[in-house]
Amino acid sequence: MKKDELVTALAEASGETKASVTAVLGALGGVSETALKGGKSVTLPGVGKLEAVEKPEREVRNPQTGEKKMAEAHTAPKFKFSTTFKSAIRG
């Protein structure tokens, strides 16, 4: 589903205008980024939860050269689907 199809479907399902749905979708990324940087998680009701997780330093290997080096510790986004959503998809 492309963005315009998603906007149309959400507008029809919610009774909102396409402009307001587009504005909300546009703001979702920035709001989520701010929350994750602030140590909070973002729950999308009925879909899942977006959170920031700490990845430890680890050894990695370049597959072309075989060279090994250490990858720095960092924070990465992680999305976990809700069990209700997974059950609905599985059928």
mmCIF file of C-alpha atoms in Angstrom:
data_model
loop_
_atom_site.group_PDB
_atom_site.id
_atom_site.type_symbol
_atom_site.label_atom_id
_atom_site.label_comp_id
_atom_site.label_asym_id
_atom_site.label_seq_id
_atom_site.Cartn_x
_atom_site.Cartn_y
_atom_site.Cartn_z
ATOM 1 C CA MET A 1 0.000 0.000 0.000
ATOM 2 C CA LYS A 2 1.439 3.336 -1.026
ATOM 3 C CA LYS A 3 1.118 6.549 0.991
ATOM 4 C CA ASP A 4 -1.800 7.954 -1.018
ATOM 5 C CA GLU A 5 -3.688 4.655 -0.691
ATOM 6 C CA LEU A 6 -3.024 4.635 3.061
ATOM 7 C CA VAL A 7 -4.207 8.238 3.417
ATOM 8 C CA THR A 8 -7.401 7.468 1.493
ATOM 9 C CA ALA A 9 -8.133 4.332 3.526
ATOM 10 C CA LEU A 10 -7.497 6.093 6.851
ATOM 11 C CA ALA A 11 -9.609 9.082 5.830
ATOM 12 C CA GLU A 12 -12.518 6.818 4.890
ATOM 13 C CA ALA A 13 -12.201 4.712 8.048
ATOM 14 C CA SER A 14 -11.932 7.684 10.416
ATOM 15 C CA GLY A 15 -14.225 10.183 8.725
ATOM 16 C CA GLU A 16 -11.406 12.761 8.639
ATOM 17 C CA THR A 17 -10.223 14.707 5.617
ATOM 18 C CA LYS A 18 -7.294 13.515 3.564
ATOM 19 C CA ALA A 19 -5.435 16.725 4.495
ATOM 20 C CA SER A 20 -5.726 16.056 8.228
ATOM 21 C CA VAL A 21 -4.688 12.410 7.833
ATOM 22 C CA THR A 22 -1.685 13.483 5.739
ATOM 23 C CA ALA A 23 -0.698 16.002 8.433
ATOM 24 C CA VAL A 24 -0.879 13.358 11.166
ATOM 25 C CA LEU A 25 1.183 10.876 9.139
ATOM 26 C CA GLY A 26 3.727 13.597 8.412
ATOM 27 C CA ALA A 27 4.085 14.423 12.111
ATOM 28 C CA LEU A 28 4.271 10.786 13.240
ATOM 29 C CA GLY A 29 7.930 10.341 12.290
ATOM 30 C CA GLY A 30 9.124 13.466 14.081
ATOM 31 C CA VAL A 31 7.068 12.813 17.203
ATOM 32 C CA SER A 32 8.296 9.204 17.350
ATOM 33 C CA GLU A 33 11.913 10.289 16.914
ATOM 34 C CA THR A 34 11.629 12.839 19.725
ATOM 35 C CA ALA A 35 10.018 10.301 22.067
ATOM 36 C CA LEU A 36 12.644 7.626 21.375
ATOM 37 C CA LYS A 37 15.500 10.094 21.875
ATOM 38 C CA GLY A 38 13.885 11.030 25.192
ATOM 39 C CA GLY A 39 13.892 7.403 26.347
ATOM 40 C CA LYS A 40 10.171 6.833 25.846
ATOM 41 C CA SER A 41 8.426 4.211 23.734
ATOM 42 C CA VAL A 42 5.651 4.852 21.211
ATOM 43 C CA THR A 43 2.600 2.590 21.213
ATOM 44 C CA LEU A 44 0.480 2.368 18.079
ATOM 45 C CA PRO A 45 -2.803 0.932 19.398
ATOM 46 C CA GLY A 46 -3.759 -2.314 17.718
ATOM 47 C CA VAL A 47 -0.447 -2.480 15.802
ATOM 48 C CA GLY A 48 2.524 -2.566 18.151
ATOM 49 C CA LYS A 49 5.205 -0.703 20.060
ATOM 50 C CA LEU A 50 8.255 1.252 18.874
ATOM 51 C CA GLU A 51 11.150 1.564 21.314
ATOM 52 C CA ALA A 52 14.851 2.367 21.450
ATOM 53 C CA VAL A 53 17.201 -0.459 22.463
ATOM 54 C CA GLU A 54 20.877 -0.361 23.383
ATOM 55 C CA LYS A 55 23.111 -2.450 21.131
ATOM 56 C CA PRO A 56 26.425 -3.444 22.748
ATOM 57 C CA GLU A 57 29.832 -3.172 21.101
ATOM 58 C CA ARG A 58 30.526 -6.287 19.022
ATOM 59 C CA GLU A 59 32.982 -7.756 16.577
ATOM 60 C CA VAL A 60 31.957 -7.619 12.909
ATOM 61 C CA ARG A 61 33.578 -8.963 9.748
ATOM 62 C CA ASN A 62 33.781 -7.481 6.269
ATOM 63 C CA PRO A 63 32.500 -10.339 4.034
ATOM 64 C CA GLN A 64 34.592 -9.234 1.038
ATOM 65 C CA THR A 65 37.961 -8.922 2.755
ATOM 66 C CA GLY A 66 37.462 -10.999 5.895
ATOM 67 C CA GLU A 67 38.760 -8.059 7.959
ATOM 68 C CA LYS A 68 37.464 -8.038 11.518
ATOM 69 C CA LYS A 69 36.789 -4.875 13.491
ATOM 70 C CA MET A 70 34.729 -3.685 16.439
ATOM 71 C CA ALA A 71 31.358 -2.018 15.837
ATOM 72 C CA GLU A 72 30.591 0.690 18.374
ATOM 73 C CA ALA A 73 27.783 0.417 20.902
ATOM 74 C CA HIS A 74 24.732 2.376 19.789
ATOM 75 C CA THR A 75 21.009 2.894 20.238
ATOM 76 C CA ALA A 76 18.715 1.444 17.568
ATOM 77 C CA PRO A 77 14.946 1.549 16.991
ATOM 78 C CA LYS A 78 13.005 -1.684 17.449
ATOM 79 C CA PHE A 79 9.377 -2.427 16.564
ATOM 80 C CA LYS A 80 7.412 -5.200 18.237
ATOM 81 C CA PHE A 81 4.024 -6.133 16.785
ATOM 82 C CA SER A 82 1.170 -6.721 19.235
ATOM 83 C CA THR A 83 -0.039 -10.280 19.704
ATOM 84 C CA THR A 84 -3.529 -9.227 18.566
ATOM 85 C CA PHE A 85 -2.112 -7.877 15.300
ATOM 86 C CA LYS A 86 0.020 -10.985 14.695
ATOM 87 C CA SER A 87 -2.939 -13.274 15.381
ATOM 88 C CA ALA A 88 -5.119 -11.346 12.936
ATOM 89 C CA ILE A 89 -2.491 -11.614 10.189
ATOM 90 C CA ARG A 90 -1.894 -15.314 10.758
ATOM 91 C CA GLY A 91 -5.597 -15.982 10.405
#
